[in-house]
CSV table of C-alpha atoms and ligand atoms in Angstrom, one decimal:
chain,number,residue,atom,x,y,z
A,16,UNK,CA,-16.4,1.8,-6.5
A,17,UNK,CA,-15.9,5.4,-5.4
A,18,UNK,CA,-15.4,6.5,-1.8
A,19,UNK,CA,-18.1,9.0,-2.0
A,20,UNK,CA,-20.9,6.6,-3.0
A,21,UNK,CA,-23.7,6.5,-0.5
A,22,UNK,CA,-23.6,2.7,-0.4
A,23,UNK,CA,-20.4,2.7,1.7
A,24,UNK,CA,-20.7,1.5,5.3
A,25,UNK,CA,-20.7,4.4,7.8
A,26,UNK,CA,-22.8,6.5,5.4
A,27,UNK,CA,-25.8,4.1,5.2
A,28,UNK,CA,-27.5,2.8,8.3
A,29,UNK,CA,-25.5,-0.4,8.4
A,30,UNK,CA,-23.3,-0.5,11.5
A,31,UNK,CA,-21.2,-3.3,9.9
A,32,UNK,CA,-17.4,-2.9,9.9
A,33,UNK,CA,-16.1,-3.8,6.5
A,34,UNK,CA,-12.9,-5.8,6.2
A,35,UNK,CA,-10.5,-3.8,4.0
A,36,UNK,CA,-7.0,-4.6,2.6
A,37,UNK,CA,-5.4,-1.1,2.3
A,38,UNK,CA,-2.4,-2.1,0.2
A,39,UNK,CA,-2.8,-4.1,-3.0
A,40,UNK,CA,-0.9,-3.8,-6.3
A,41,UNK,CA,-1.8,-4.5,-9.8
A,42,UNK,CA,0.9,-4.7,-12.6
A,43,UNK,CA,0.7,-3.8,-16.2
A,44,UNK,CA,3.1,-5.4,-18.7
A,45,UNK,CA,3.1,-2.6,-21.3
A,46,UNK,CA,0.8,-3.9,-24.0
A,47,UNK,CA,-0.8,-0.5,-23.7
A,48,UNK,CA,1.8,1.8,-22.2
A,49,UNK,CA,-0.7,4.5,-21.2
A,50,UNK,CA,-2.2,2.0,-18.8
A,51,UNK,CA,1.1,1.0,-17.3
A,52,UNK,CA,4.4,-0.8,-18.0
A,53,UNK,CA,7.4,-2.5,-16.5
A,54,UNK,CA,11.0,-1.9,-17.7
A,55,UNK,CA,13.0,-4.7,-19.1
A,56,UNK,CA,15.0,-4.8,-15.9
A,57,UNK,CA,11.9,-5.3,-13.8
A,58,UNK,CA,10.4,-7.9,-16.1
A,59,UNK,CA,13.7,-9.9,-16.1
A,60,UNK,CA,14.3,-9.6,-12.4
A,61,UNK,CA,14.4,-12.8,-10.3
A,62,UNK,CA,11.5,-11.5,-8.1
A,63,UNK,CA,9.2,-10.8,-11.0
A,64,UNK,CA,9.9,-14.2,-12.5
A,65,UNK,CA,9.5,-15.9,-9.1
A,66,UNK,CA,6.2,-14.0,-8.6
A,67,UNK,CA,4.9,-15.1,-11.9
A,68,UNK,CA,5.8,-18.7,-11.2
A,69,UNK,CA,4.3,-18.7,-7.6
A,70,UNK,CA,1.1,-17.1,-8.7
A,71,UNK,CA,0.7,-19.2,-11.8
A,72,UNK,CA,-0.2,-16.0,-13.7
A,73,UNK,CA,0.2,-17.6,-17.1
A,74,UNK,CA,-2.7,-20.0,-16.4
A,75,UNK,CA,-5.2,-17.2,-15.9
A,76,UNK,CA,-7.7,-16.4,-18.6
A,77,UNK,CA,-6.8,-13.4,-20.7
A,78,UNK,CA,-5.2,-12.4,-24.0
A,79,UNK,CA,-2.3,-10.5,-22.5
A,80,UNK,CA,-0.3,-10.7,-19.2
A,81,UNK,CA,-2.0,-7.5,-18.0
A,82,UNK,CA,-5.4,-9.0,-18.7
A,83,UNK,CA,-4.4,-12.2,-16.8
A,84,UNK,CA,-3.2,-10.1,-13.8
A,85,UNK,CA,-6.4,-8.2,-13.8
A,86,UNK,CA,-8.4,-11.4,-13.9
A,87,UNK,CA,-6.4,-13.0,-11.1
A,88,UNK,CA,-6.8,-10.0,-8.8
A,89,UNK,CA,-10.6,-9.7,-9.4
A,90,UNK,CA,-11.0,-13.5,-9.0
A,91,UNK,CA,-9.1,-13.5,-5.7
A,92,UNK,CA,-10.9,-10.5,-4.4
A,93,UNK,CA,-14.4,-11.8,-5.3
A,94,UNK,CA,-13.6,-15.1,-3.6
A,95,UNK,CA,-12.0,-13.6,-0.5
A,96,UNK,CA,-13.6,-12.5,2.8
A,97,UNK,CA,-12.5,-9.0,2.2
A,98,UNK,CA,-15.2,-6.4,1.6
A,99,UNK,CA,-13.0,-4.0,-0.1
A,100,UNK,CA,-9.4,-3.6,-1.3
A,101,UNK,CA,-7.5,-0.4,-2.1
A,102,UNK,CA,-5.7,-1.1,-5.3
A,103,UNK,CA,-2.7,1.1,-5.9
A,104,UNK,CA,-1.5,2.9,-9.0
A,105,UNK,CA,2.3,3.6,-9.3
A,106,UNK,CA,3.4,6.9,-10.7
A,107,UNK,CA,6.5,7.3,-12.9
A,108,UNK,CA,9.9,8.8,-12.2
A,109,UNK,CA,10.0,12.6,-12.6
A,110,UNK,CA,13.1,14.8,-12.8
A,111,UNK,CA,13.5,17.8,-10.5
A,112,UNK,CA,12.4,19.9,-13.5
A,113,UNK,CA,8.9,18.3,-13.1
A,114,UNK,CA,9.2,16.3,-16.4
A,115,UNK,CA,8.4,12.6,-16.6
A,116,UNK,CA,11.3,10.3,-17.3
A,117,UNK,CA,9.9,7.0,-18.8
A,118,UNK,CA,13.4,5.7,-19.5
A,119,UNK,CA,14.2,5.7,-15.8
A,120,UNK,CA,10.8,4.3,-14.8
A,121,UNK,CA,10.8,0.6,-13.9
A,122,UNK,CA,7.2,0.2,-12.7
A,123,UNK,CA,4.3,2.3,-13.8
A,124,UNK,CA,0.5,1.9,-13.3
A,125,UNK,CA,-1.6,4.9,-14.4
A,126,UNK,CA,-4.2,6.5,-12.1
A,127,UNK,CA,-6.9,6.0,-14.8
A,128,UNK,CA,-6.2,2.3,-14.8
A,129,UNK,CA,-7.1,1.9,-11.1
A,130,UNK,CA,-9.9,4.4,-11.3
A,131,UNK,CA,-11.4,2.3,-14.2
A,132,UNK,CA,-10.8,-0.9,-12.2
A,133,UNK,CA,-12.8,0.6,-9.3
A,134,UNK,CA,-15.7,1.4,-11.6
A,135,UNK,CA,-15.6,-2.2,-12.9
A,136,UNK,CA,-15.2,-4.1,-9.6
A,137,UNK,CA,-17.4,-3.2,-6.6
A,138,UNK,CA,-14.8,-4.4,-4.1
A,139,UNK,CA,-12.0,-2.1,-5.5
A,140,UNK,CA,-11.3,1.3,-4.0
A,141,UNK,CA,-8.9,3.4,-6.1
A,142,UNK,CA,-5.5,4.3,-4.5
A,143,UNK,CA,-4.0,6.7,-6.9
A,144,UNK,CA,-0.3,7.6,-7.1
A,145,UNK,CA,1.3,11.0,-7.6
A,146,UNK,CA,5.0,11.7,-7.8
A,147,UNK,CA,5.5,14.9,-5.8
A,148,UNK,CA,8.1,16.1,-8.3
A,149,UNK,CA,5.7,16.3,-11.2
A,150,UNK,CA,4.9,19.8,-12.4
A,151,UNK,CA,1.2,19.1,-12.4
A,152,UNK,CA,1.1,17.3,-9.1
A,153,UNK,CA,-1.6,19.5,-7.5
A,154,UNK,CA,-3.7,19.4,-10.7
A,155,UNK,CA,-3.5,15.6,-10.8
A,156,UNK,CA,-4.5,15.5,-7.1
A,157,UNK,CA,-7.6,17.5,-7.8
A,158,UNK,CA,-8.5,15.4,-10.9
A,159,UNK,CA,-8.2,12.2,-9.0
A,160,UNK,CA,-10.2,13.5,-6.1
A,161,UNK,CA,-12.9,14.6,-8.5
A,162,UNK,CA,-12.9,11.1,-9.9
A,163,UNK,CA,-13.6,9.6,-6.5
A,164,UNK,CA,-10.1,8.7,-5.1
A,165,UNK,CA,-9.4,9.5,-1.4
A,166,UNK,CA,-6.0,7.9,-1.0
A,167,UNK,CA,-2.7,8.8,-2.7
A,168,UNK,CA,0.3,6.5,-2.6
A,169,UNK,CA,3.8,8.1,-2.8
A,170,UNK,CA,6.6,5.6,-3.3
A,171,UNK,CA,9.5,7.5,-1.6
A,172,UNK,CA,12.3,5.1,-2.6
A,173,UNK,CA,11.3,4.2,-6.1
A,174,UNK,CA,9.9,7.6,-7.1
A,175,UNK,CA,12.8,9.5,-5.6
A,176,UNK,CA,10.7,11.6,-3.2
A,177,UNK,CA,12.0,12.9,0.0
A,178,UNK,CA,8.8,13.8,1.8
A,179,UNK,CA,10.5,16.4,4.1
A,180,UNK,CA,11.1,18.9,1.3
A,181,UNK,CA,9.5,22.4,1.6
A,182,UNK,CA,8.8,22.5,-2.1
A,183,UNK,CA,6.1,19.9,-1.6
A,184,UNK,CA,4.1,22.2,0.7
A,185,UNK,CA,1.5,23.3,-1.9
A,186,UNK,CA,0.7,19.6,-2.6
A,187,UNK,CA,0.4,18.9,1.1
A,188,UNK,CA,-1.8,22.0,1.7
A,189,UNK,CA,-4.2,21.1,-1.1
A,190,UNK,CA,-4.3,17.4,0.0
A,191,UNK,CA,-5.2,18.5,3.5
A,192,UNK,CA,-8.0,20.8,2.2
A,193,UNK,CA,-9.4,17.9,0.1
A,194,UNK,CA,-9.2,15.5,3.0
A,195,UNK,CA,-7.0,13.1,1.1
A,196,UNK,CA,-5.1,10.3,3.0
A,197,UNK,CA,-1.5,10.0,1.9
A,198,UNK,CA,0.3,6.6,2.0
A,199,UNK,CA,4.1,6.8,1.9
A,200,UNK,CA,6.3,3.8,1.3
A,201,UNK,CA,8.6,3.3,4.3
A,202,UNK,CA,11.4,0.8,5.0
A,203,UNK,CA,13.8,-0.7,2.5
A,204,UNK,CA,12.4,-1.6,-0.9
A,205,UNK,CA,13.5,-4.8,-2.5
A,206,UNK,CA,11.0,-5.5,-5.4
A,207,UNK,CA,12.1,-2.7,-7.8
A,208,UNK,CA,15.1,-0.5,-8.5
A,209,UNK,CA,15.2,2.5,-6.2
A,210,UNK,CA,16.4,6.1,-6.4
A,211,UNK,CA,17.3,6.1,-2.7
A,212,UNK,CA,16.5,3.9,0.3
A,213,UNK,CA,17.1,6.8,2.7
A,214,UNK,CA,13.9,8.5,1.6
A,215,UNK,CA,12.0,5.6,3.1
A,216,UNK,CA,12.7,6.7,6.7
A,217,UNK,CA,9.5,7.5,8.6
A,218,UNK,CA,11.3,10.3,10.4
A,219,UNK,CA,11.0,12.2,7.2
A,220,UNK,CA,7.2,12.3,7.4
A,221,UNK,CA,7.0,15.2,9.9
A,222,UNK,CA,6.3,17.8,7.1
A,223,UNK,CA,3.1,16.2,5.7
A,224,UNK,CA,2.0,15.3,9.3
A,225,UNK,CA,2.5,18.9,10.4
A,226,UNK,CA,0.0,19.9,7.6
A,227,UNK,CA,-2.5,17.9,9.6
A,228,UNK,CA,-2.7,15.2,6.9
A,229,UNK,CA,-3.6,11.6,7.8
A,230,UNK,CA,-0.5,9.7,6.8
A,231,UNK,CA,-0.1,6.0,6.5
A,232,UNK,CA,3.4,4.7,6.7
A,233,UNK,CA,3.3,1.6,4.5
A,234,UNK,CA,5.3,-1.4,6.1
A,235,UNK,CA,5.8,0.6,9.3
A,236,UNK,CA,9.4,1.4,8.3
A,237,UNK,CA,10.4,-2.2,8.7
A,238,UNK,CA,13.3,-3.6,6.8
A,239,UNK,CA,14.4,-7.2,6.0
A,240,UNK,CA,16.7,-9.0,8.4
A,241,UNK,CA,19.6,-8.6,6.0
A,242,UNK,CA,19.3,-4.9,5.5
A,243,UNK,CA,21.9,-2.6,6.9
A,244,UNK,CA,19.4,-0.6,9.0
A,245,UNK,CA,15.9,-0.8,10.4
A,246,UNK,CA,13.6,2.2,10.4
A,247,UNK,CA,11.0,0.6,12.7
A,248,UNK,CA,12.3,2.5,15.8
A,249,UNK,CA,11.8,5.8,13.9
A,250,UNK,CA,8.2,4.8,13.1
A,251,UNK,CA,7.6,4.1,16.7
A,252,UNK,CA,9.0,7.4,17.7
A,253,UNK,CA,6.9,9.2,15.1
A,254,UNK,CA,3.7,7.4,16.3
A,255,UNK,CA,4.3,8.9,19.8
A,256,UNK,CA,4.7,12.4,18.3
A,257,UNK,CA,1.8,12.5,15.8
A,258,UNK,CA,-1.7,11.2,16.4
A,259,UNK,CA,-2.4,11.6,12.7
A,260,UNK,CA,0.2,8.9,11.8
A,261,UNK,CA,-1.0,5.4,10.9
A,262,UNK,CA,0.7,2.3,9.5
A,263,UNK,CA,-0.2,-0.6,7.3
A,264,UNK,CA,1.1,-4.2,7.6
A,265,UNK,CA,1.8,-4.8,4.0
A,266,UNK,CA,4.6,-7.4,3.3
A,267,UNK,CA,5.0,-8.1,7.1
A,268,UNK,CA,3.8,-11.8,6.7
A,269,UNK,CA,6.9,-12.8,4.8
A,270,UNK,CA,10.0,-14.8,5.8
A,271,UNK,CA,12.4,-11.8,5.4
A,272,UNK,CA,10.4,-9.8,7.9
A,273,UNK,CA,9.3,-12.8,10.0
A,274,UNK,CA,9.7,-11.1,13.4
A,275,UNK,CA,7.8,-7.9,12.4
A,276,UNK,CA,4.3,-9.1,13.4
A,277,UNK,CA,5.5,-10.5,16.8
A,278,UNK,CA,7.2,-7.1,17.5
A,279,UNK,CA,4.0,-5.2,16.5
A,280,UNK,CA,1.7,-7.4,18.6
A,281,UNK,CA,3.7,-6.4,21.7
A,282,UNK,CA,3.1,-2.7,21.2
A,283,UNK,CA,0.5,-1.0,23.4
A,284,UNK,CA,-3.2,-0.8,22.4
A,285,UNK,CA,-3.2,2.9,21.5
A,286,UNK,CA,-0.4,2.1,19.0
A,287,UNK,CA,-2.0,-0.9,17.5
A,288,UNK,CA,-5.3,1.0,17.1
A,289,UNK,CA,-3.6,3.0,14.3
A,290,UNK,CA,-2.4,0.0,12.4
A,291,UNK,CA,-4.3,-0.9,9.2
A,292,UNK,CA,-4.5,-4.2,7.4
A,293,UNK,CA,-2.6,-4.4,4.1
A,294,UNK,CA,-1.2,-7.4,2.3
A,295,UNK,CA,1.1,-6.2,-0.6
A,296,UNK,CA,-0.7,-8.6,-3.0
A,297,UNK,CA,0.3,-10.1,-5.4
A,298,UNK,CA,3.4,-10.8,-3.2
A,299,UNK,CA,2.1,-13.9,-1.4
A,300,UNK,CA,2.5,-14.4,2.4
A,301,UNK,CA,5.0,-16.9,3.6
A,302,UNK,CA,3.2,-19.7,5.5
A,303,UNK,CA,6.1,-21.4,7.1
A,304,UNK,CA,7.0,-19.0,9.9
A,305,UNK,CA,3.4,-18.9,11.0
A,306,UNK,CA,2.4,-22.6,10.9
A,307,UNK,CA,2.0,-22.8,14.7
A,308,UNK,CA,-0.5,-19.9,14.6
A,309,UNK,CA,-2.4,-20.8,11.5
A,310,UNK,CA,-2.2,-24.6,11.4
A,311,UNK,CA,-0.7,-26.7,8.6
A,312,UNK,CA,-3.4,-26.7,6.0
A,313,UNK,CA,-5.9,-23.8,6.7
A,314,UNK,CA,-8.6,-23.5,4.1
A,315,UNK,CA,-7.5,-19.8,3.5
A,316,UNK,CA,-4.3,-21.0,1.9
A,317,UNK,CA,-6.1,-21.3,-1.4
A,318,UNK,CA,-6.5,-17.5,-1.6
A,319,UNK,CA,-3.4,-15.3,-0.8
A,320,UNK,CA,-5.6,-12.4,0.3
A,321,UNK,CA,-7.4,-14.6,2.9
A,322,UNK,CA,-4.1,-16.3,3.9
A,323,UNK,CA,-2.4,-13.0,4.6
A,324,UNK,CA,-5.4,-11.9,6.7
A,325,UNK,CA,-5.5,-15.2,8.6
A,326,UNK,CA,-1.8,-14.8,9.6
A,327,UNK,CA,-2.3,-11.2,10.8
A,328,UNK,CA,-5.6,-12.1,12.6
A,329,UNK,CA,-3.5,-14.7,14.6
A,330,UNK,CA,-1.6,-11.8,16.2
A,331,UNK,CA,-4.7,-10.2,17.7
A,332,UNK,CA,-3.8,-6.7,16.5
A,333,UNK,CA,-7.0,-5.2,17.9
A,334,UNK,CA,-10.7,-4.4,17.1
A,335,UNK,CA,-9.9,-1.6,14.6
A,336,UNK,CA,-7.3,-3.5,12.6
A,337,UNK,CA,-9.4,-4.8,9.7
A,338,UNK,CA,-11.6,-1.8,9.2
A,339,UNK,CA,-9.6,1.1,10.5
A,340,UNK,CA,-8.7,2.5,7.1
A,341,UNK,CA,-12.4,2.9,6.3
A,342,UNK,CA,-12.8,5.3,9.2
A,343,UNK,CA,-9.8,7.2,8.0
A,344,UNK,CA,-11.2,7.5,4.5
A,345,UNK,CA,-14.6,8.5,5.8
A,346,UNK,CA,-12.9,11.5,7.5
A,347,UNK,CA,-13.5,10.4,11.1
A,348,UNK,CA,-11.2,11.3,14.0
A,349,UNK,CA,-8.3,9.0,14.8
A,350,UNK,CA,-9.0,6.6,17.6
A,351,UNK,CA,-8.6,8.0,21.1
A,352,UNK,CA,-5.5,7.4,23.2
A,353,UNK,CA,-1.9,8.1,22.7
A,354,UNK,CA,1.4,7.6,24.5
A,355,UNK,CA,0.4,10.0,27.3
A,356,UNK,CA,-2.9,8.1,27.9
A,357,UNK,CA,-1.4,4.6,28.3
B,22,LIG,ZN1,3.5,-2.4,-1.8
């Protein structure tokens, strides 16, 4: 569906608070490269193969792997307790000359693919992706906005985007005028080849935040226990400085970040009020580190979207956690409070 349809909660009379997953991926395997593709490196990587094995993707109905992926996502969504999910596109690599470089792109999903999916599935909200280096970035932003998108994902590490560069000001200015929410990847990336991990530091988000944009730092700057650094302290510092900064909990319910949710649950209420639910589907949550909180065989284990939500619900992250991103997209003010009001 589109964000601007009148059926959305908050616009109609219904006071209900929808449950939204703000961070879901879909993959394309390149049968139709204009929809999306993966490089041979990505397809052969141990993580892609592990994911395909864990999700039993091959068993889904569909003529192609992309069709199977699409079927699996829609099936899980329709059967889950989620009201909506933001499904993210993934823009290609662009050179500093603004030209697309397919040969260097390891993971691509077109904006039209997720816009079309949102038209087809009422639970899907489109999360488009625009590499800020592309020559037509502002034009693509306007096109996606006109098509109903209200959130843009920028993958700092994979797409080689340092968000602090002055040259991106025209994009930020136009995004602010249009009321677009920007999600930036933060924290070390492990699933795909990166241009640079240093672009994933939340401290680099000051420039889009200074434009007044609502910014979501995906993964809260967290890194895995084996990474050489941890950007979470920088995310905490930025949350104190900017009331228009938010975070999502994508990938936090996994073994390599097993301590992240416990650390987050200890943060003050004003801080947790700006944290949004996100899973990072199809990456499944790890059940083992959370057995004491979720029980051994919860019924939600049959659906990775529900299982991820169950784990995060067990940490009591606050009343705004599951629907906060809706308020953001509907253009409402951030929740009251801040470090000075503790
Ligand atoms: Zn992700």
